[in-house]
mmCIF file of C-alpha atoms in Angstrom:
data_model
loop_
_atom_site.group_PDB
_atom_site.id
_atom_site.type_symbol
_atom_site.label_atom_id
_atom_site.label_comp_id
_atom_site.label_asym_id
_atom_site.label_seq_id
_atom_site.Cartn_x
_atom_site.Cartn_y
_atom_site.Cartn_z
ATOM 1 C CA UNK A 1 191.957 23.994 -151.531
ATOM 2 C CA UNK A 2 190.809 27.376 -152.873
ATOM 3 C CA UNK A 3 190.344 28.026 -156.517
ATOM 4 C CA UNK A 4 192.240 31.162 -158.083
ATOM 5 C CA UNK A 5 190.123 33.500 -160.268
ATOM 6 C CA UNK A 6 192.175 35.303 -162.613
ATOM 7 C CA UNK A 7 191.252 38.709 -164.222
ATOM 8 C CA UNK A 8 191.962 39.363 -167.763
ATOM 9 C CA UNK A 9 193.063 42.989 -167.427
ATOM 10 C CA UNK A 10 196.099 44.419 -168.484
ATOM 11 C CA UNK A 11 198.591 45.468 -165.326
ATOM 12 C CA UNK A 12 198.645 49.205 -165.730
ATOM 13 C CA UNK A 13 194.648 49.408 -166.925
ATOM 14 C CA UNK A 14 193.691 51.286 -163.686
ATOM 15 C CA UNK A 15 197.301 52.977 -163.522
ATOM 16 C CA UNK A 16 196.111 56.804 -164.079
ATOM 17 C CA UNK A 17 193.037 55.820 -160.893
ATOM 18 C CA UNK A 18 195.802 55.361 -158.480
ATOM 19 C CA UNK A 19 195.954 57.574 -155.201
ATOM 20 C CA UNK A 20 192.689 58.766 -156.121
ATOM 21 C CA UNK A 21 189.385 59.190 -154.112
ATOM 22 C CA UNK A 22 186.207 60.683 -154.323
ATOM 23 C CA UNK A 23 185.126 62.653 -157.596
ATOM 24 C CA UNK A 24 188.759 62.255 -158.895
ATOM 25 C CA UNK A 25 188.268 58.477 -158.732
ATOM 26 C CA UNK A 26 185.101 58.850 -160.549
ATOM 27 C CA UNK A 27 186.059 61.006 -163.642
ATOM 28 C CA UNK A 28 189.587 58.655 -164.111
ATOM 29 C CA UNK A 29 187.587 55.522 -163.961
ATOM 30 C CA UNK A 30 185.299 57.039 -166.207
ATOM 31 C CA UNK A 31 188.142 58.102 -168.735
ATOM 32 C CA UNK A 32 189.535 54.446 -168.316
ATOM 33 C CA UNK A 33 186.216 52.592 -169.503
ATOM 34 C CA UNK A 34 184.370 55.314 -171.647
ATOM 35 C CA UNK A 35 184.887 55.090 -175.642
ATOM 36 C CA UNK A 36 183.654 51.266 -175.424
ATOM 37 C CA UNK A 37 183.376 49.229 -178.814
ATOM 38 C CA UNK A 38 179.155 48.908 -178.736
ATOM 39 C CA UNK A 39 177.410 45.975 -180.438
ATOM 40 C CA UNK A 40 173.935 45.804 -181.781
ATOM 41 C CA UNK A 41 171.067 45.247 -179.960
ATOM 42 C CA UNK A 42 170.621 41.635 -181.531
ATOM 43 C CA UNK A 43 173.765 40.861 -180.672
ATOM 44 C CA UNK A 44 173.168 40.715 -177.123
ATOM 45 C CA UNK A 45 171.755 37.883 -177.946
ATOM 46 C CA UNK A 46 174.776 35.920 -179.233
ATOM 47 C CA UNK A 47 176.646 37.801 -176.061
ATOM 48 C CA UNK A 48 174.775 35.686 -173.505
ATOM 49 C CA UNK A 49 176.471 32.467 -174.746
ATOM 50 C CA UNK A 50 179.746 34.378 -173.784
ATOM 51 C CA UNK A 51 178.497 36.601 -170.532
ATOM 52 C CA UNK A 52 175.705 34.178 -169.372
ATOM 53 C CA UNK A 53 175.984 30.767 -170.197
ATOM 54 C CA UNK A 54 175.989 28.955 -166.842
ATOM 55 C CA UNK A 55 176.782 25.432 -168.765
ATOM 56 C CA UNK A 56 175.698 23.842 -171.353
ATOM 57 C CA UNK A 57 173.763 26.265 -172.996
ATOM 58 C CA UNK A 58 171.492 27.201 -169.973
ATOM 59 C CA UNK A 59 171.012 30.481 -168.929
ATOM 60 C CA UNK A 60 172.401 32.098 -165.927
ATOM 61 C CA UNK A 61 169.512 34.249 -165.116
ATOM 62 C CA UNK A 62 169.149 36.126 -161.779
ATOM 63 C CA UNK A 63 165.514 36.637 -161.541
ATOM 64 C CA UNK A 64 165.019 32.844 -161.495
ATOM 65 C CA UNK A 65 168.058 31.034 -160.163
ATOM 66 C CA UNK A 66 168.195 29.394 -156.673
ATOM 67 C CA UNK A 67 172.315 29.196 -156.094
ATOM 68 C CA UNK A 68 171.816 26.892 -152.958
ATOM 69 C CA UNK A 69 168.643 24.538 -154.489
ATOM 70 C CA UNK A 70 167.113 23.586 -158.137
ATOM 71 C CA UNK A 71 165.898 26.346 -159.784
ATOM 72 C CA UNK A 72 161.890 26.783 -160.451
ATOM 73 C CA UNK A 73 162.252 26.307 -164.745
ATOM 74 C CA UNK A 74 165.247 26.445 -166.712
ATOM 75 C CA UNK A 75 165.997 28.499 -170.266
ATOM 76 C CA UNK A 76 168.235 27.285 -172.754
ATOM 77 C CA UNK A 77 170.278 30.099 -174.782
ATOM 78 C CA UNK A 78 168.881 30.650 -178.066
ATOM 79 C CA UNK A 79 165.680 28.079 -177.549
ATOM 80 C CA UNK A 80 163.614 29.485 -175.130
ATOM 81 C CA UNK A 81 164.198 33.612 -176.068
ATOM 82 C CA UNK A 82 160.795 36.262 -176.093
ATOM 83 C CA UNK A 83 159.690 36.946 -179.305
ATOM 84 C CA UNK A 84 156.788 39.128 -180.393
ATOM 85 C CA UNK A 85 154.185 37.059 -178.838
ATOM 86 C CA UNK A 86 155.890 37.436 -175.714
ATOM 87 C CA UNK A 87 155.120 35.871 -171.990
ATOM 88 C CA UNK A 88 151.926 35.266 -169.914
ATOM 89 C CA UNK A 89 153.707 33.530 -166.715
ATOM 90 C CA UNK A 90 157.218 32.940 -165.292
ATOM 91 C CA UNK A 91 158.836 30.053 -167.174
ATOM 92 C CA UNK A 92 157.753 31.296 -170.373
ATOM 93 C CA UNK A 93 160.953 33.090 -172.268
ATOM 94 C CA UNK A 94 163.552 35.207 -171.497
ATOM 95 C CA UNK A 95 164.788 38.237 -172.568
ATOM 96 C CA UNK A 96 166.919 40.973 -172.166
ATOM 97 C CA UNK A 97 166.669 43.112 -168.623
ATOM 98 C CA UNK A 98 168.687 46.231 -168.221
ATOM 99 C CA UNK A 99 169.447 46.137 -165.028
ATOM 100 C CA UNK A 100 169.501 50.139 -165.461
ATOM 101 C CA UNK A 101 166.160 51.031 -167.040
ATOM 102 C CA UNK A 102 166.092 51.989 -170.499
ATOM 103 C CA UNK A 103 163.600 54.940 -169.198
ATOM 104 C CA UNK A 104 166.202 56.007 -167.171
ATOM 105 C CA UNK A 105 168.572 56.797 -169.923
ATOM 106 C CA UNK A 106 165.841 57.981 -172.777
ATOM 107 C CA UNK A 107 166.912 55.099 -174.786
ATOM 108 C CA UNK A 108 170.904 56.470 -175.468
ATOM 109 C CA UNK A 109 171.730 54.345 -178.120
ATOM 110 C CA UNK A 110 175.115 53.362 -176.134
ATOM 111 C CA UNK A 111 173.803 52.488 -173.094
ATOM 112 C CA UNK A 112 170.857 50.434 -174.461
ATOM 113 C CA UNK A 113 173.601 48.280 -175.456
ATOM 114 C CA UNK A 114 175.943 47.868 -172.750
ATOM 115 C CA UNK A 115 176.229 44.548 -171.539
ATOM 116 C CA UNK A 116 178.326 45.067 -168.205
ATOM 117 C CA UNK A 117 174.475 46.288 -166.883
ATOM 118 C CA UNK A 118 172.312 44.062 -169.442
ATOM 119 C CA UNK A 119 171.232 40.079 -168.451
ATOM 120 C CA UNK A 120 169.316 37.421 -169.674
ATOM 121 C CA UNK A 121 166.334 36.986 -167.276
ATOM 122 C CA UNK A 122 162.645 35.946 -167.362
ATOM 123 C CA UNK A 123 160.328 37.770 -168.860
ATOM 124 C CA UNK A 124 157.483 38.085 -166.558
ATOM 125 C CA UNK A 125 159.505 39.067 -163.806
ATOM 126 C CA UNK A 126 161.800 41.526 -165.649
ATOM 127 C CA UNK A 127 158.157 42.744 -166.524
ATOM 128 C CA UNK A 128 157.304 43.124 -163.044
ATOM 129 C CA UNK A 129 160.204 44.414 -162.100
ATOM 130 C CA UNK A 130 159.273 47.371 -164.753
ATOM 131 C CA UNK A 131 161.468 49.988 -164.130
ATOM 132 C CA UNK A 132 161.274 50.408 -160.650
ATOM 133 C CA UNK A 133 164.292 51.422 -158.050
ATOM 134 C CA UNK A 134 166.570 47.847 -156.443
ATOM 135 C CA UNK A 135 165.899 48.335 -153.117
ATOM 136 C CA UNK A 136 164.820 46.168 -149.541
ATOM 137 C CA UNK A 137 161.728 45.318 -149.412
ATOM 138 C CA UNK A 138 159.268 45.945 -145.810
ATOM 139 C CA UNK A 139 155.745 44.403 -147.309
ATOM 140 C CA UNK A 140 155.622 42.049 -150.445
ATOM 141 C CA UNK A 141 153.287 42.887 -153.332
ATOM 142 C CA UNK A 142 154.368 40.090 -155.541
ATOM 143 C CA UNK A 143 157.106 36.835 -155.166
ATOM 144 C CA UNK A 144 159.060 35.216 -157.830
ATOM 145 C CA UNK A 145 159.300 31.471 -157.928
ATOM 146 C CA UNK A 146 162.651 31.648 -157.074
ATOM 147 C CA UNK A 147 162.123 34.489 -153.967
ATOM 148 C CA UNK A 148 162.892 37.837 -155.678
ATOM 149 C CA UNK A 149 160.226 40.426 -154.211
ATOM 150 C CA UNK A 150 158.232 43.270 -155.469
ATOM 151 C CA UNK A 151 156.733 45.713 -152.639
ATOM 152 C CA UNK A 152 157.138 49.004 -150.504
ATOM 153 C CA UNK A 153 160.907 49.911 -149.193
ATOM 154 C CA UNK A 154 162.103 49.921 -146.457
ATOM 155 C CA UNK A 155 165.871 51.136 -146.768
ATOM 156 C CA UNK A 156 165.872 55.116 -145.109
ATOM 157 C CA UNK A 157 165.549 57.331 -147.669
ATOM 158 C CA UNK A 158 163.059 55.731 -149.720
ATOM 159 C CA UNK A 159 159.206 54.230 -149.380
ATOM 160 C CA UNK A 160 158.069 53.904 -152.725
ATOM 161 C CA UNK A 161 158.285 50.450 -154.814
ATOM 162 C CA UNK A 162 161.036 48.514 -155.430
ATOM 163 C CA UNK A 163 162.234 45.174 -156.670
ATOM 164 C CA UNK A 164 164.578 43.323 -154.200
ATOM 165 C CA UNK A 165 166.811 40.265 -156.105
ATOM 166 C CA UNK A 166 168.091 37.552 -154.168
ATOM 167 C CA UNK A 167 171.229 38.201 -151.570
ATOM 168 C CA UNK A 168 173.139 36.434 -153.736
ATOM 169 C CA UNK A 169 172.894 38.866 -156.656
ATOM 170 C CA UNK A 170 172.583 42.090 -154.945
ATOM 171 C CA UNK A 171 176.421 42.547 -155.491
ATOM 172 C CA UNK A 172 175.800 41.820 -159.075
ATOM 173 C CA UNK A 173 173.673 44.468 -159.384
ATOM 174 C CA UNK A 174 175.125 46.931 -157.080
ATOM 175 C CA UNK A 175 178.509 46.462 -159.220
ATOM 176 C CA UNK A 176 176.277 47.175 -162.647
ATOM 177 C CA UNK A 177 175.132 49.955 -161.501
ATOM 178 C CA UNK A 178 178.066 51.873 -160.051
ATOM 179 C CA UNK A 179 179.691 51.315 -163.921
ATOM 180 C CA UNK A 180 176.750 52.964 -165.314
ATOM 181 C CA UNK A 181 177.384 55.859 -163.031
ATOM 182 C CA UNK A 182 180.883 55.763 -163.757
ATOM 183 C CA UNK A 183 180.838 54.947 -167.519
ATOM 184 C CA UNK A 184 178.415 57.970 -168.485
ATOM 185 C CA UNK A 185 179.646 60.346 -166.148
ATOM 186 C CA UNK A 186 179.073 63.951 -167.599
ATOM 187 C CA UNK A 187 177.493 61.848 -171.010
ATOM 188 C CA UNK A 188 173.883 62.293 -169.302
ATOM 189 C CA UNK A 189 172.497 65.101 -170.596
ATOM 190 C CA UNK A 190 169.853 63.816 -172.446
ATOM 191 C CA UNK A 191 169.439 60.686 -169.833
ATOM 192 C CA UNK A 192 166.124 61.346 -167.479
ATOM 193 C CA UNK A 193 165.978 60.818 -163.545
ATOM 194 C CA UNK A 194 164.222 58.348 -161.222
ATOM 195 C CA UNK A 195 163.518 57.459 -157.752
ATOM 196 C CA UNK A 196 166.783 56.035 -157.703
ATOM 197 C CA UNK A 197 169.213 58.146 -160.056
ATOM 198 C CA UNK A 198 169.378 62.106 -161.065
ATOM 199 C CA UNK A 199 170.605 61.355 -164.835
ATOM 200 C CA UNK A 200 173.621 59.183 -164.032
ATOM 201 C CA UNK A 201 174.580 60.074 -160.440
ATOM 202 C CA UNK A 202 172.957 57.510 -157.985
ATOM 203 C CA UNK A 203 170.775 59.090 -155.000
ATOM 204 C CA UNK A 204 172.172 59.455 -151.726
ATOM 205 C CA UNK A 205 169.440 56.334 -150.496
ATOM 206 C CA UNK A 206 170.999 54.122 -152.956
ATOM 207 C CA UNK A 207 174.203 54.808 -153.205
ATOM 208 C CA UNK A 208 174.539 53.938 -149.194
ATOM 209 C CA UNK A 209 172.158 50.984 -149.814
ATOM 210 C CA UNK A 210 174.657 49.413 -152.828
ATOM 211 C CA UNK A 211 177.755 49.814 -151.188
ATOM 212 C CA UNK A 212 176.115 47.867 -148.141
ATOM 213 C CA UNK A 213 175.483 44.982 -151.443
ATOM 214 C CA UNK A 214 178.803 45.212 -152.781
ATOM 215 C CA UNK A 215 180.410 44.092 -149.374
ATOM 216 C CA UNK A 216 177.526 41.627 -148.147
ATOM 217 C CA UNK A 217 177.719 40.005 -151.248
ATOM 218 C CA UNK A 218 181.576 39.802 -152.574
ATOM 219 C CA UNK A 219 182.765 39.091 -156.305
ATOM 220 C CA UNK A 220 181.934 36.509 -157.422
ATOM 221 C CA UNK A 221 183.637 33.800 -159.989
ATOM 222 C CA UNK A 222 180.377 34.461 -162.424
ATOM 223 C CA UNK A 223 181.020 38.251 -162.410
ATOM 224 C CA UNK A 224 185.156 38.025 -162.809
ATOM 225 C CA UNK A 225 184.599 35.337 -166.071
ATOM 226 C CA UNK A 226 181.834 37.558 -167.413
ATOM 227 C CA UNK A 227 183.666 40.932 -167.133
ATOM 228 C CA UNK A 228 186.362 38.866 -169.040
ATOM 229 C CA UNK A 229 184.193 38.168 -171.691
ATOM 230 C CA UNK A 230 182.835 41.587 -172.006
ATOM 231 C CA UNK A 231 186.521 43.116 -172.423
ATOM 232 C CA UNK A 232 187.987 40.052 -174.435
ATOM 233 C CA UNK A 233 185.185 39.636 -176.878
ATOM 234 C CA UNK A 234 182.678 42.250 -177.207
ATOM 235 C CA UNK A 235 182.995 46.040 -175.389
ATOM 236 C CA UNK A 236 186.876 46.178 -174.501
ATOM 237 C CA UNK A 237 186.058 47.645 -171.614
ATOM 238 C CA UNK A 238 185.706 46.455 -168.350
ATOM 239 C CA UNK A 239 182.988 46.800 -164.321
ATOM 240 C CA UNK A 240 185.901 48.561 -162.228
ATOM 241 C CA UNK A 241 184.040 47.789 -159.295
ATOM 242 C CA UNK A 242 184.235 44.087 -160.329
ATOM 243 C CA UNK A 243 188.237 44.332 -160.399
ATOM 244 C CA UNK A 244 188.367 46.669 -157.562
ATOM 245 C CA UNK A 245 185.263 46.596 -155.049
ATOM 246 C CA UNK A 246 186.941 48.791 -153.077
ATOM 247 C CA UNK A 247 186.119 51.740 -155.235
ATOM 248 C CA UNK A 248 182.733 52.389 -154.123
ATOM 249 C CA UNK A 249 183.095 53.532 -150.698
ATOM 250 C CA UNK A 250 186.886 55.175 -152.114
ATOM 251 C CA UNK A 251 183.938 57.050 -154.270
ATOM 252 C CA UNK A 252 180.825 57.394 -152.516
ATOM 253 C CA UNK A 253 181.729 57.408 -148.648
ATOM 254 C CA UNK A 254 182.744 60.951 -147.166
ATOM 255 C CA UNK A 255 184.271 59.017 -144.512
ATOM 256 C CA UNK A 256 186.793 56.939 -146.697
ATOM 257 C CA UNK A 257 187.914 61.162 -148.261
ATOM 258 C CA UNK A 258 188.415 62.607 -144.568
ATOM 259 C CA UNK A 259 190.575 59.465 -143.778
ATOM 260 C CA UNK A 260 193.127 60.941 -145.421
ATOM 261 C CA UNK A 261 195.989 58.701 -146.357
ATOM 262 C CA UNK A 262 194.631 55.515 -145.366
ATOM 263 C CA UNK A 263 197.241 53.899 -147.064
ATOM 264 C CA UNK A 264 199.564 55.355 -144.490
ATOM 265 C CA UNK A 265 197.537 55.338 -141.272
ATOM 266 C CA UNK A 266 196.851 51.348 -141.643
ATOM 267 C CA UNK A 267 199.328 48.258 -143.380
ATOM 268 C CA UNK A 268 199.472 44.707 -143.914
ATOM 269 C CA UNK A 269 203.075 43.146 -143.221
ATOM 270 C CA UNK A 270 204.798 40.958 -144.742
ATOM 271 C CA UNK A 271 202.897 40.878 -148.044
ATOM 272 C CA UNK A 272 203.388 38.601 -149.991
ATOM 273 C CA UNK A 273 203.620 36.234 -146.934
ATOM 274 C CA UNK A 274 204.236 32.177 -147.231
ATOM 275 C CA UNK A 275 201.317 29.816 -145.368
ATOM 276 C CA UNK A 276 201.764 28.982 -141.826
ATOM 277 C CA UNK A 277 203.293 32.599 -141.374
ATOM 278 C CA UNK A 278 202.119 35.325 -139.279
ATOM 279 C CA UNK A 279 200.627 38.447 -140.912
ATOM 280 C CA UNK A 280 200.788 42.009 -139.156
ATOM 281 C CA UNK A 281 198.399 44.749 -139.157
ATOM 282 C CA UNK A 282 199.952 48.507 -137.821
ATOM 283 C CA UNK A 283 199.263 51.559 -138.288
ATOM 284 C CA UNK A 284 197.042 54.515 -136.137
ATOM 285 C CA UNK A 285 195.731 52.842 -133.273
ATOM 286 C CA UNK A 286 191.383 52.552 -133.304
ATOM 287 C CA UNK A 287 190.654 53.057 -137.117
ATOM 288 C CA UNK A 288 189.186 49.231 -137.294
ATOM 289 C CA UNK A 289 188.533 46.817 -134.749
ATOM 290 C CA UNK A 290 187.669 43.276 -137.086
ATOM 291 C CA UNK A 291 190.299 42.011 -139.569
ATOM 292 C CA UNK A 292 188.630 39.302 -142.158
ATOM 293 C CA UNK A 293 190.426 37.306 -144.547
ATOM 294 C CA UNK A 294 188.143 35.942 -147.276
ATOM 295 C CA UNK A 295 189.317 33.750 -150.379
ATOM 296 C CA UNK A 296 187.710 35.693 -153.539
ATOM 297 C CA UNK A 297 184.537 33.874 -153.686
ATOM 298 C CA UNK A 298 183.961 35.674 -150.316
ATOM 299 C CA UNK A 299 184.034 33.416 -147.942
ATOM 300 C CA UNK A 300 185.702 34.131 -145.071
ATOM 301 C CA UNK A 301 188.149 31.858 -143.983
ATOM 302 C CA UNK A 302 189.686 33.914 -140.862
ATOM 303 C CA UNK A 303 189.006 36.821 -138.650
ATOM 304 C CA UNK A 304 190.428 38.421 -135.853
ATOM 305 C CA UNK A 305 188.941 40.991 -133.669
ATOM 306 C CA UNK A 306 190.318 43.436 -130.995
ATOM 307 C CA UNK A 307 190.576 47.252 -129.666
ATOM 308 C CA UNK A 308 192.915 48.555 -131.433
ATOM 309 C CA UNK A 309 195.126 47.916 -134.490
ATOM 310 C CA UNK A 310 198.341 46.848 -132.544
ATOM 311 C CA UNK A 311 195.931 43.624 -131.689
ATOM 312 C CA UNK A 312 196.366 42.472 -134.857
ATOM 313 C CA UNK A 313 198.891 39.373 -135.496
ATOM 314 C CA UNK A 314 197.349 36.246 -137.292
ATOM 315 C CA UNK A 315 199.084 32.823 -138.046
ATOM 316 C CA UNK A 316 197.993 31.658 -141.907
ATOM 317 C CA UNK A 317 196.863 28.321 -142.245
ATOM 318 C CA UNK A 318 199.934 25.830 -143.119
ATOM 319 C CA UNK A 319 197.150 24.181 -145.967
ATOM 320 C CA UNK A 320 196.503 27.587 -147.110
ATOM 321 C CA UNK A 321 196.596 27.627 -151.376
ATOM 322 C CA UNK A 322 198.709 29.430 -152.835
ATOM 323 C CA UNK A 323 196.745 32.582 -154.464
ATOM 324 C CA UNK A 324 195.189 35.904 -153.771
ATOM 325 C CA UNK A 325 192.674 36.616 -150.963
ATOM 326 C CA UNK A 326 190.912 39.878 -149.688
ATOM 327 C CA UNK A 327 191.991 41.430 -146.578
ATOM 328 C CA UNK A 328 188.742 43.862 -144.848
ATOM 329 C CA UNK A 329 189.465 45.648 -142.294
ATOM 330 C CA UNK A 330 186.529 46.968 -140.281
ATOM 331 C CA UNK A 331 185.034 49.877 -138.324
ATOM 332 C CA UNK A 332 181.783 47.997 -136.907
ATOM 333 C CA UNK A 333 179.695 46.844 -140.304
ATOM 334 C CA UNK A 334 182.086 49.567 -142.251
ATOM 335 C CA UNK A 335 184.709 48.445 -144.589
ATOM 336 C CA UNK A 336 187.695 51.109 -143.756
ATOM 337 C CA UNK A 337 190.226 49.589 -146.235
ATOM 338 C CA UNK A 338 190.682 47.027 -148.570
ATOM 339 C CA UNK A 339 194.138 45.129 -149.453
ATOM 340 C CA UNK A 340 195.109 41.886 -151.427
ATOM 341 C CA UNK A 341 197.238 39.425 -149.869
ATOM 342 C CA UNK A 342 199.435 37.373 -152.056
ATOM 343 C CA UNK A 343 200.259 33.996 -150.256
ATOM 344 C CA UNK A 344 203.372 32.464 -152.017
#
């Protein structure tokens, strides 16, 4: 019924993160993934059939795909790359975007290469997209074929320019960018700042904005296989926040830090639990009032919502797969906690 996604890391690779929030999180996440093998800037190249091969050969590129329709032109890895004569138009070539501006970092020589934040996208649009904050866009300057905007923002915090990628990708990129945050952590003193970033640490504006992606649009099968490839073949390292979403607000939100022991206030009972079963939520009565239950390609498959956290008892499904699925619990659009449920 539901497809299992497995990740390739080893069981104790986040072992010395546990228990930890806030800044702690953010320097033992960094210690976990910092040190990375780097490849060659050419060989980024050769990575895409690994990272970004959506079948076939053709290229999974986010500036240009429609995931619900046919996209507008299609690339071919190795075939349709920008050389020196570059692009005129979209549909021309593609090339290599760093989803973290290269201007942003001064070039670093590791960064430049790291392919957890680098994809194979068009040319003309990662042109237009220049170097310029992700963000929401209020008034469209420019449209991609395939819907991707350029224009003034509209997220608090920020009016200037910004380029908005589809809602289906916004959790791609979100996810990139916390691991360059992470990953260069106290490495940034040469790196410059932006409209979106002071060296390495992400502005208030975007941080809040990001997290807000990472939870509208969940980890995805595409993200899980390509952080596999990244730590299997090339960079040995892997996206925490693609193995652990949760991480984010655990770094970012002030909230998640004064709720301490969250762990303890709020549990899931019995886990792992056998389909047709009821689950349990208890715990401190009013820290969420939505429960959702989504398989890991996101979508949700139950949800419960009530006043108080004794509400809580749901029956599973007797067709429920066998597997993993993601357990939110919620505080209005907020996601308080996080937990896996194992369905044997």
């Amino acid at each position: 019924m539901f497809a299992l996604m497995v990740s390739a890391q080893p069981a104790d690779y986040y072992n010395s993160a546990n228990g930890l929030t806030g800044n702690q999180l953010k320097v033992a996440l960094h210690d976990i993934v910092k040190g990375h093998t780097s490849i060659s800037y050419a060989n980024l190249w050769n990575a895409f059939w690994s990272t970004d091969n959506k079948g076939s050969g053709v290229v999974w590129d986010m500036y240009s795909d429609r995931p619900d329709g046919n996209p507008p032109y299609t690339y071919y890895l190795g075939n349709d790359q920008c050389g020196s004569g570059g692009y005129t138009a979209e549909g021309d070539c593609y090339n290599r975007e760093h989803s973290w501006p290269q201007s942003w970092f001064n070039n670093d020589g590791t960064a430049r290469t790291d392919l957890h934040h680098i994809f194979p996208t068009d040319g003309y649009v990662n042109g237009r997209r220049s170097n310029y904050p992700y963000g929401e866009v209020r008034s469209a300057s420019w449209t991609s074929r395939n819907g991707s905007k350029l224009g003034s923002c509209k997220t608090t915090g920020y009016s200037g320019t910004v380029f908005e990628p589809l809602d289906e990708y916004k959790g791609d990129l979100a996810r990139a960018l916390m691991y360059m945050s992470v990953r260069y952590y106290s490495e940034d003193g040469n790196w410059s700042n932006s409209d979106m970033t002071t060296k390495s640490e992400i502005k208030p504006w975007a941080i809040q904005m990001l997290m807000r992606w990472n939870e509208q649009d969940p980890v995805s099968q595409k993200e899980i296989d390509r952080n596999n490839a990244i730590y299997e073949d090339y960079q040995h390292n892997r996206n925490p926040f693609i193995d652990h979403p949760e991480y984010a607000r655990m770094i970012w939100d002030p909230s998640w830090s004064l709720d301490e022991d969250m762990n303890e206030l709020v549990y899931l009972f019995p886990n792992p639990v056998e389909a047709g079963h009821e689950i349990y939520v208890s715990g401190k009565q009013e820290v969420f009032d939505a429960l959702i239950i989504s398989d890991l390609c996101g979508r949700v498959l139950m949800k419960a919502t009530g006043n108080a956290v004794g509400d809580f008892a749901l029956t599973l499904p007797h067709d429920l797969a066998k597997g993993c699925y993601i357990v939110r619990m919620m505080r209005g659009n907020v996601v308080v906690k996080y937990e896996k449920l194992l369905v044997k």
